[in-house]
């Protein structure tokens, strides 16, 4: 887009990244859906706490069946790449922090940290360039990581 980060009627934003994080000619650009910037208003964790309470309840019930509840929240594309933007955007998705700072009776996978660390270590194409979905690389990072598998006996 010439004059704006999103076209007048478009629900897609295009912003510049500090470096090439995708393997194509526009690899220094980030395309993301407008909802990546909206619907994350939970600054004081009220909604997250209610979800945590419900999940803790079900985790305790599941333990009686010798089953463990594991939660993996899929971070949106913007959340993962926001630290690599040329121009910072004011946006803060607090859901991961809300879960990390509360007492959990279930296993919470730090999917955002795992994916962000992969980018820091030079992995490209964590998400598809022209799509909101993650690639097989993200799946491999998340599901082969020892933090996902450790403490299975807890």
PDB file of N, CA and C in Angstrom, residues 16-97:
ATOM      1  N   UNK A  16       6.626  -2.878   7.580  1.00  0.00           N
ATOM      2  CA  UNK A  16       8.011  -3.266   7.318  1.00  0.00           C
ATOM      3  C   UNK A  16       8.665  -3.837   8.570  1.00  0.00           C
ATOM      4  N   UNK A  17       9.471  -4.851   8.341  1.00  0.00           N
ATOM      5  CA  UNK A  17      10.253  -5.473   9.396  1.00  0.00           C
ATOM      6  C   UNK A  17      11.691  -4.974   9.344  1.00  0.00           C
ATOM      7  N   UNK A  18      12.427  -5.140  10.424  1.00  0.00           N
ATOM      8  CA  UNK A  18      13.825  -4.700  10.492  1.00  0.00           C
ATOM      9  C   UNK A  18      14.732  -5.535   9.590  1.00  0.00           C
ATOM     10  N   UNK A  19      14.324  -6.743   9.289  1.00  0.00           N
ATOM     11  CA  UNK A  19      15.147  -7.669   8.519  1.00  0.00           C
ATOM     12  C   UNK A  19      14.224  -8.594   7.730  1.00  0.00           C
ATOM     13  N   UNK A  20      14.810  -9.521   6.967  1.00  0.00           N
ATOM     14  CA  UNK A  20      14.010 -10.501   6.223  1.00  0.00           C
ATOM     15  C   UNK A  20      13.729 -11.701   7.121  1.00  0.00           C
ATOM     16  N   UNK A  21      12.464 -11.920   7.408  1.00  0.00           N
ATOM     17  CA  UNK A  21      12.063 -13.047   8.241  1.00  0.00           C
ATOM     18  C   UNK A  21      11.252 -14.068   7.452  1.00  0.00           C
ATOM     19  N   UNK A  22      11.110 -13.811   6.155  1.00  0.00           N
ATOM     20  CA  UNK A  22      10.384 -14.720   5.268  1.00  0.00           C
ATOM     21  C   UNK A  22      11.231 -14.944   4.024  1.00  0.00           C
ATOM     22  N   UNK A  23      11.120 -16.128   3.461  1.00  0.00           N
ATOM     23  CA  UNK A  23      11.938 -16.523   2.310  1.00  0.00           C
ATOM     24  C   UNK A  23      11.260 -16.180   0.985  1.00  0.00           C
ATOM     25  N   UNK A  24      11.022 -14.920   0.735  1.00  0.00           N
ATOM     26  CA  UNK A  24      10.528 -14.478  -0.565  1.00  0.00           C
ATOM     27  C   UNK A  24      11.000 -13.048  -0.811  1.00  0.00           C
ATOM     28  N   UNK A  25      10.686 -12.508  -1.959  1.00  0.00           N
ATOM     29  CA  UNK A  25      11.220 -11.181  -2.299  1.00  0.00           C
ATOM     30  C   UNK A  25      10.704 -10.072  -1.375  1.00  0.00           C
ATOM     31  N   UNK A  26       9.576 -10.294  -0.734  1.00  0.00           N
ATOM     32  CA  UNK A  26       9.032  -9.321   0.218  1.00  0.00           C
ATOM     33  C   UNK A  26       9.228  -9.773   1.660  1.00  0.00           C
ATOM     34  N   UNK A  27      10.277 -10.505   1.893  1.00  0.00           N
ATOM     35  CA  UNK A  27      10.510 -11.104   3.203  1.00  0.00           C
ATOM     36  C   UNK A  27      10.740 -10.125   4.333  1.00  0.00           C
ATOM     37  N   UNK A  28      10.897  -8.850   4.019  1.00  0.00           N
ATOM     38  CA  UNK A  28      11.063  -7.834   5.054  1.00  0.00           C
ATOM     39  C   UNK A  28       9.741  -7.131   5.376  1.00  0.00           C
ATOM     40  N   UNK A  29       8.646  -7.704   4.913  1.00  0.00           N
ATOM     41  CA  UNK A  29       7.322  -7.148   5.198  1.00  0.00           C
ATOM     42  C   UNK A  29       6.527  -8.166   6.005  1.00  0.00           C
ATOM     43  N   UNK A  30       5.641  -7.631   6.833  1.00  0.00           N
ATOM     44  CA  UNK A  30       4.744  -8.471   7.619  1.00  0.00           C
ATOM     45  C   UNK A  30       3.321  -8.169   7.195  1.00  0.00           C
ATOM     46  N   UNK A  31       2.637  -9.194   6.726  1.00  0.00           N
ATOM     47  CA  UNK A  31       1.217  -9.090   6.419  1.00  0.00           C
ATOM     48  C   UNK A  31       0.460  -9.721   7.573  1.00  0.00           C
ATOM     49  N   UNK A  32      -0.513  -8.998   8.110  1.00  0.00           N
ATOM     50  CA  UNK A  32      -1.301  -9.571   9.200  1.00  0.00           C
ATOM     51  C   UNK A  32      -2.729  -9.064   9.142  1.00  0.00           C
ATOM     52  N   UNK A  33      -3.610  -9.816   9.753  1.00  0.00           N
ATOM     53  CA  UNK A  33      -5.040  -9.560   9.743  1.00  0.00           C
ATOM     54  C   UNK A  33      -5.375  -8.523  10.815  1.00  0.00           C
ATOM     55  N   UNK A  34      -6.345  -7.662  10.536  1.00  0.00           N
ATOM     56  CA  UNK A  34      -6.699  -6.576  11.452  1.00  0.00           C
ATOM     57  C   UNK A  34      -7.092  -7.072  12.841  1.00  0.00           C
ATOM     58  N   UNK A  35      -7.634  -8.262  12.946  1.00  0.00           N
ATOM     59  CA  UNK A  35      -8.053  -8.776  14.254  1.00  0.00           C
ATOM     60  C   UNK A  35      -6.861  -9.121  15.147  1.00  0.00           C
ATOM     61  N   UNK A  36      -5.659  -9.177  14.562  1.00  0.00           N
ATOM     62  CA  UNK A  36      -4.469  -9.368  15.394  1.00  0.00           C
ATOM     63  C   UNK A  36      -4.241  -8.156  16.294  1.00  0.00           C
ATOM     64  N   UNK A  37      -4.803  -7.016  15.936  1.00  0.00           N
ATOM     65  CA  UNK A  37      -4.645  -5.795  16.729  1.00  0.00           C
ATOM     66  C   UNK A  37      -5.844  -5.512  17.617  1.00  0.00           C
ATOM     67  N   UNK A  38      -6.919  -6.252  17.441  1.00  0.00           N
ATOM     68  CA  UNK A  38      -8.148  -5.977  18.179  1.00  0.00           C
ATOM     69  C   UNK A  38      -8.540  -7.183  19.017  1.00  0.00           C
ATOM     70  N   UNK A  39      -9.514  -6.983  19.839  1.00  0.00           N
ATOM     71  CA  UNK A  39     -10.105  -8.053  20.643  1.00  0.00           C
ATOM     72  C   UNK A  39      -9.122  -8.681  21.627  1.00  0.00           C
ATOM     73  N   UNK A  40      -8.105  -7.942  22.023  1.00  0.00           N
ATOM     74  CA  UNK A  40      -7.171  -8.443  23.020  1.00  0.00           C
ATOM     75  C   UNK A  40      -7.183  -7.544  24.258  1.00  0.00           C
ATOM     76  N   UNK A  41      -8.277  -6.857  24.450  1.00  0.00           N
ATOM     77  CA  UNK A  41      -8.368  -5.919  25.569  1.00  0.00           C
ATOM     78  C   UNK A  41      -8.688  -6.675  26.858  1.00  0.00           C
ATOM     79  N   UNK A  42      -7.664  -7.030  27.572  1.00  0.00           N
ATOM     80  CA  UNK A  42      -7.814  -7.692  28.866  1.00  0.00           C
ATOM     81  C   UNK A  42      -6.630  -7.274  29.728  1.00  0.00           C
ATOM     82  N   UNK A  43      -6.429  -5.963  29.830  1.00  0.00           N
ATOM     83  CA  UNK A  43      -5.245  -5.416  30.483  1.00  0.00           C
ATOM     84  C   UNK A  43      -5.124  -5.828  31.946  1.00  0.00           C
ATOM     85  N   UNK A  44      -6.246  -5.995  32.623  1.00  0.00           N
ATOM     86  CA  UNK A  44      -6.185  -6.384  34.032  1.00  0.00           C
ATOM     87  C   UNK A  44      -6.482  -7.877  34.217  1.00  0.00           C
ATOM     88  N   UNK A  45      -6.498  -8.623  33.132  1.00  0.00           N
ATOM     89  CA  UNK A  45      -6.616 -10.088  33.148  1.00  0.00           C
ATOM     90  C   UNK A  45      -7.969 -10.613  33.645  1.00  0.00           C
ATOM     91  N   UNK A  46      -8.990  -9.804  33.661  1.00  0.00           N
ATOM     92  CA  UNK A  46     -10.295 -10.267  34.172  1.00  0.00           C
ATOM     93  C   UNK A  46     -10.829 -11.473  33.400  1.00  0.00           C
ATOM     94  N   UNK A  47     -10.840 -11.370  32.080  1.00  0.00           N
ATOM     95  CA  UNK A  47     -11.338 -12.495  31.274  1.00  0.00           C
ATOM     96  C   UNK A  47     -10.422 -13.705  31.414  1.00  0.00           C
ATOM     97  N   UNK A  48      -9.142 -13.464  31.404  1.00  0.00           N
ATOM     98  CA  UNK A  48      -8.183 -14.567  31.516  1.00  0.00           C
ATOM     99  C   UNK A  48      -8.324 -15.286  32.848  1.00  0.00           C
ATOM    100  N   UNK A  49      -8.527 -14.543  33.919  1.00  0.00           N
ATOM    101  CA  UNK A  49      -8.674 -15.160  35.239  1.00  0.00           C
ATOM    102  C   UNK A  49      -9.896 -16.071  35.275  1.00  0.00           C
ATOM    103  N   UNK A  50     -10.977 -15.648  34.667  1.00  0.00           N
ATOM    104  CA  UNK A  50     -12.185 -16.487  34.616  1.00  0.00           C
ATOM    105  C   UNK A  50     -11.899 -17.781  33.834  1.00  0.00           C
ATOM    106  N   UNK A  51     -11.195 -17.657  32.733  1.00  0.00           N
ATOM    107  CA  UNK A  51     -10.827 -18.832  31.942  1.00  0.00           C
ATOM    108  C   UNK A  51      -9.918 -19.746  32.766  1.00  0.00           C
ATOM    109  N   UNK A  52      -8.953 -19.168  33.458  1.00  0.00           N
ATOM    110  CA  UNK A  52      -8.030 -19.942  34.292  1.00  0.00           C
ATOM    111  C   UNK A  52      -8.791 -20.683  35.391  1.00  0.00           C
ATOM    112  N   UNK A  53      -9.740 -20.015  36.012  1.00  0.00           N
ATOM    113  CA  UNK A  53     -10.550 -20.669  37.047  1.00  0.00           C
ATOM    114  C   UNK A  53     -11.289 -21.879  36.479  1.00  0.00           C
ATOM    115  N   UNK A  54     -11.870 -21.714  35.316  1.00  0.00           N
ATOM    116  CA  UNK A  54     -12.590 -22.830  34.682  1.00  0.00           C
ATOM    117  C   UNK A  54     -11.642 -23.961  34.313  1.00  0.00           C
ATOM    118  N   UNK A  55     -10.491 -23.620  33.741  1.00  0.00           N
ATOM    119  CA  UNK A  55      -9.529 -24.646  33.362  1.00  0.00           C
ATOM    120  C   UNK A  55      -8.954 -25.355  34.593  1.00  0.00           C
ATOM    121  N   UNK A  56      -8.712 -24.621  35.671  1.00  0.00           N
ATOM    122  CA  UNK A  56      -8.250 -25.244  36.910  1.00  0.00           C
ATOM    123  C   UNK A  56      -9.284 -26.240  37.439  1.00  0.00           C
ATOM    124  N   UNK A  57     -10.542 -25.860  37.359  1.00  0.00           N
ATOM    125  CA  UNK A  57     -11.628 -26.757  37.789  1.00  0.00           C
ATOM    126  C   UNK A  57     -11.591 -28.059  36.985  1.00  0.00           C
ATOM    127  N   UNK A  58     -11.503 -27.943  35.667  1.00  0.00           N
ATOM    128  CA  UNK A  58     -11.489 -29.139  34.825  1.00  0.00           C
ATOM    129  C   UNK A  58     -10.191 -29.932  34.968  1.00  0.00           C
ATOM    130  N   UNK A  59      -9.088 -29.246  35.197  1.00  0.00           N
ATOM    131  CA  UNK A  59      -7.814 -29.938  35.406  1.00  0.00           C
ATOM    132  C   UNK A  59      -7.876 -30.813  36.651  1.00  0.00           C
ATOM    133  N   UNK A  60      -8.476 -30.295  37.708  1.00  0.00           N
ATOM    134  CA  UNK A  60      -8.622 -31.079  38.941  1.00  0.00           C
ATOM    135  C   UNK A  60      -9.523 -32.293  38.708  1.00  0.00           C
ATOM    136  N   UNK A  61     -10.594 -32.100  37.985  1.00  0.00           N
ATOM    137  CA  UNK A  61     -11.485 -33.230  37.655  1.00  0.00           C
ATOM    138  C   UNK A  61     -10.749 -34.278  36.825  1.00  0.00           C
ATOM    139  N   UNK A  62      -9.960 -33.811  35.859  1.00  0.00           N
ATOM    140  CA  UNK A  62      -9.231 -34.731  34.978  1.00  0.00           C
ATOM    141  C   UNK A  62      -8.185 -35.541  35.742  1.00  0.00           C
ATOM    142  N   UNK A  63      -7.600 -34.945  36.791  1.00  0.00           N
ATOM    143  CA  UNK A  63      -6.597 -35.655  37.589  1.00  0.00           C
ATOM    144  C   UNK A  63      -7.185 -36.906  38.238  1.00  0.00           C
ATOM    145  N   UNK A  64      -8.478 -36.857  38.557  1.00  0.00           N
ATOM    146  CA  UNK A  64      -9.115 -38.041  39.153  1.00  0.00           C
ATOM    147  C   UNK A  64      -9.150 -39.208  38.160  1.00  0.00           C
ATOM    148  N   UNK A  65      -9.006 -38.900  36.883  1.00  0.00           N
ATOM    149  CA  UNK A  65      -8.951 -39.930  35.840  1.00  0.00           C
ATOM    150  C   UNK A  65      -7.518 -40.155  35.350  1.00  0.00           C
ATOM    151  N   UNK A  66      -6.560 -39.652  36.148  1.00  0.00           N
ATOM    152  CA  UNK A  66      -5.142 -39.774  35.810  1.00  0.00           C
ATOM    153  C   UNK A  66      -4.824 -39.160  34.436  1.00  0.00           C
ATOM    154  N   UNK A  67      -5.461 -38.036  34.162  1.00  0.00           N
ATOM    155  CA  UNK A  67      -5.284 -37.320  32.904  1.00  0.00           C
ATOM    156  C   UNK A  67      -4.869 -35.888  33.213  1.00  0.00           C
ATOM    157  N   UNK A  68      -3.952 -35.382  32.424  1.00  0.00           N
ATOM    158  CA  UNK A  68      -3.446 -34.038  32.655  1.00  0.00           C
ATOM    159  C   UNK A  68      -3.928 -33.088  31.558  1.00  0.00           C
ATOM    160  N   UNK A  69      -4.367 -31.921  31.967  1.00  0.00           N
ATOM    161  CA  UNK A  69      -4.781 -30.881  31.029  1.00  0.00           C
ATOM    162  C   UNK A  69      -3.551 -30.077  30.614  1.00  0.00           C
ATOM    163  N   UNK A  70      -3.373 -29.925  29.315  1.00  0.00           N
ATOM    164  CA  UNK A  70      -2.278 -29.129  28.764  1.00  0.00           C
ATOM    165  C   UNK A  70      -2.895 -28.061  27.871  1.00  0.00           C
ATOM    166  N   UNK A  71      -2.488 -26.818  28.073  1.00  0.00           N
ATOM    167  CA  UNK A  71      -3.013 -25.707  27.278  1.00  0.00           C
ATOM    168  C   UNK A  71      -1.903 -25.099  26.434  1.00  0.00           C
ATOM    169  N   UNK A  72      -2.153 -25.008  25.158  1.00  0.00           N
ATOM    170  CA  UNK A  72      -1.266 -24.311  24.235  1.00  0.00           C
ATOM    171  C   UNK A  72      -2.116 -23.267  23.517  1.00  0.00           C
ATOM    172  N   UNK A  73      -1.827 -22.010  23.762  1.00  0.00           N
ATOM    173  CA  UNK A  73      -2.528 -20.921  23.081  1.00  0.00           C
ATOM    174  C   UNK A  73      -1.720 -20.573  21.841  1.00  0.00           C
ATOM    175  N   UNK A  74      -2.378 -20.525  20.701  1.00  0.00           N
ATOM    176  CA  UNK A  74      -1.700 -20.171  19.451  1.00  0.00           C
ATOM    177  C   UNK A  74      -1.561 -18.647  19.384  1.00  0.00           C
ATOM    178  N   UNK A  75      -0.334 -18.140  19.475  1.00  0.00           N
ATOM    179  CA  UNK A  75      -0.165 -16.692  19.381  1.00  0.00           C
ATOM    180  C   UNK A  75      -0.419 -16.211  17.955  1.00  0.00           C
ATOM    181  N   UNK A  76      -0.985 -15.029  17.838  1.00  0.00           N
ATOM    182  CA  UNK A  76      -1.218 -14.513  16.496  1.00  0.00           C
ATOM    183  C   UNK A  76       0.098 -14.038  15.884  1.00  0.00           C
ATOM    184  N   UNK A  77       0.080 -13.895  14.595  1.00  0.00           N
ATOM    185  CA  UNK A  77       1.272 -13.552  13.816  1.00  0.00           C
ATOM    186  C   UNK A  77       1.881 -12.228  14.272  1.00  0.00           C
ATOM    187  N   UNK A  78       1.050 -11.224  14.483  1.00  0.00           N
ATOM    188  CA  UNK A  78       1.561  -9.921  14.897  1.00  0.00           C
ATOM    189  C   UNK A  78       2.257 -10.008  16.244  1.00  0.00           C
ATOM    190  N   UNK A  79       1.680 -10.772  17.168  1.00  0.00           N
ATOM    191  CA  UNK A  79       2.261 -10.921  18.507  1.00  0.00           C
ATOM    192  C   UNK A  79       3.695 -11.452  18.437  1.00  0.00           C
ATOM    193  N   UNK A  80       3.923 -12.402  17.563  1.00  0.00           N
ATOM    194  CA  UNK A  80       5.236 -13.030  17.452  1.00  0.00           C
ATOM    195  C   UNK A  80       6.261 -12.108  16.780  1.00  0.00           C
ATOM    196  N   UNK A  81       5.839 -11.348  15.786  1.00  0.00           N
ATOM    197  CA  UNK A  81       6.784 -10.517  15.025  1.00  0.00           C
ATOM    198  C   UNK A  81       6.828  -9.053  15.464  1.00  0.00           C
ATOM    199  N   UNK A  82       6.045  -8.635  16.434  1.00  0.00           N
ATOM    200  CA  UNK A  82       5.949  -7.215  16.773  1.00  0.00           C
ATOM    201  C   UNK A  82       7.271  -6.595  17.221  1.00  0.00           C
ATOM    202  N   UNK A  83       8.147  -7.364  17.819  1.00  0.00           N
ATOM    203  CA  UNK A  83       9.436  -6.812  18.254  1.00  0.00           C
ATOM    204  C   UNK A  83      10.396  -6.582  17.093  1.00  0.00           C
ATOM    205  N   UNK A  84      10.030  -7.016  15.908  1.00  0.00           N
ATOM    206  CA  UNK A  84      10.902  -6.899  14.733  1.00  0.00           C
ATOM    207  C   UNK A  84      10.382  -5.871  13.732  1.00  0.00           C
ATOM    208  N   UNK A  85       9.396  -5.082  14.126  1.00  0.00           N
ATOM    209  CA  UNK A  85       8.855  -4.046  13.246  1.00  0.00           C
ATOM    210  C   UNK A  85       9.812  -2.860  13.174  1.00  0.00           C
ATOM    211  N   UNK A  86       9.898  -2.251  11.997  1.00  0.00           N
ATOM    212  CA  UNK A  86      10.709  -1.027  11.868  1.00  0.00           C
ATOM    213  C   UNK A  86      10.107   0.096  12.703  1.00  0.00           C
ATOM    214  N   UNK A  87       8.780   0.234  12.625  1.00  0.00           N
ATOM    215  CA  UNK A  87       8.076   1.236  13.423  1.00  0.00           C
ATOM    216  C   UNK A  87       7.195   0.500  14.427  1.00  0.00           C
ATOM    217  N   UNK A  88       7.405   0.779  15.682  1.00  0.00           N
ATOM    218  CA  UNK A  88       6.641   0.106  16.736  1.00  0.00           C
ATOM    219  C   UNK A  88       5.173   0.504  16.689  1.00  0.00           C
ATOM    220  N   UNK A  89       4.328  -0.463  16.979  1.00  0.00           N
ATOM    221  CA  UNK A  89       2.889  -0.215  17.105  1.00  0.00           C
ATOM    222  C   UNK A  89       2.513  -0.373  18.574  1.00  0.00           C
ATOM    223  N   UNK A  90       1.597   0.460  19.030  1.00  0.00           N
ATOM    224  CA  UNK A  90       1.123   0.303  20.393  1.00  0.00           C
ATOM    225  C   UNK A  90       0.057  -0.789  20.412  1.00  0.00           C
ATOM    226  N   UNK A  91       0.455  -1.899  20.927  1.00  0.00           N
ATOM    227  CA  UNK A  91      -0.409  -3.072  21.004  1.00  0.00           C
ATOM    228  C   UNK A  91       0.223  -3.990  22.023  1.00  0.00           C
ATOM    229  N   UNK A  92      -0.557  -4.500  22.880  1.00  0.00           N
ATOM    230  CA  UNK A  92      -0.009  -5.413  23.860  1.00  0.00           C
ATOM    231  C   UNK A  92      -1.025  -6.490  24.178  1.00  0.00           C
ATOM    232  N   UNK A  93      -0.746  -7.672  23.744  1.00  0.00           N
ATOM    233  CA  UNK A  93      -1.582  -8.819  24.031  1.00  0.00           C
ATOM    234  C   UNK A  93      -1.079  -9.412  25.343  1.00  0.00           C
ATOM    235  N   UNK A  94      -1.845  -9.226  26.393  1.00  0.00           N
ATOM    236  CA  UNK A  94      -1.425  -9.618  27.739  1.00  0.00           C
ATOM    237  C   UNK A  94      -1.818 -11.050  28.107  1.00  0.00           C
ATOM    238  N   UNK A  95      -2.470 -11.770  27.222  1.00  0.00           N
ATOM    239  CA  UNK A  95      -3.002 -13.083  27.609  1.00  0.00           C
ATOM    240  C   UNK A  95      -1.923 -14.025  28.120  1.00  0.00           C
ATOM    241  N   UNK A  96      -0.764 -14.032  27.483  1.00  0.00           N
ATOM    242  CA  UNK A  96       0.298 -14.943  27.917  1.00  0.00           C
ATOM    243  C   UNK A  96       0.814 -14.561  29.304  1.00  0.00           C
ATOM    244  N   UNK A  97       0.990 -13.254  29.550  1.00  0.00           N
ATOM    245  CA  UNK A  97       1.427 -12.803  30.867  1.00  0.00           C
ATOM    246  C   UNK A  97       0.381 -13.115  31.931  1.00  0.00           C
TER     247      UNK A  97
END
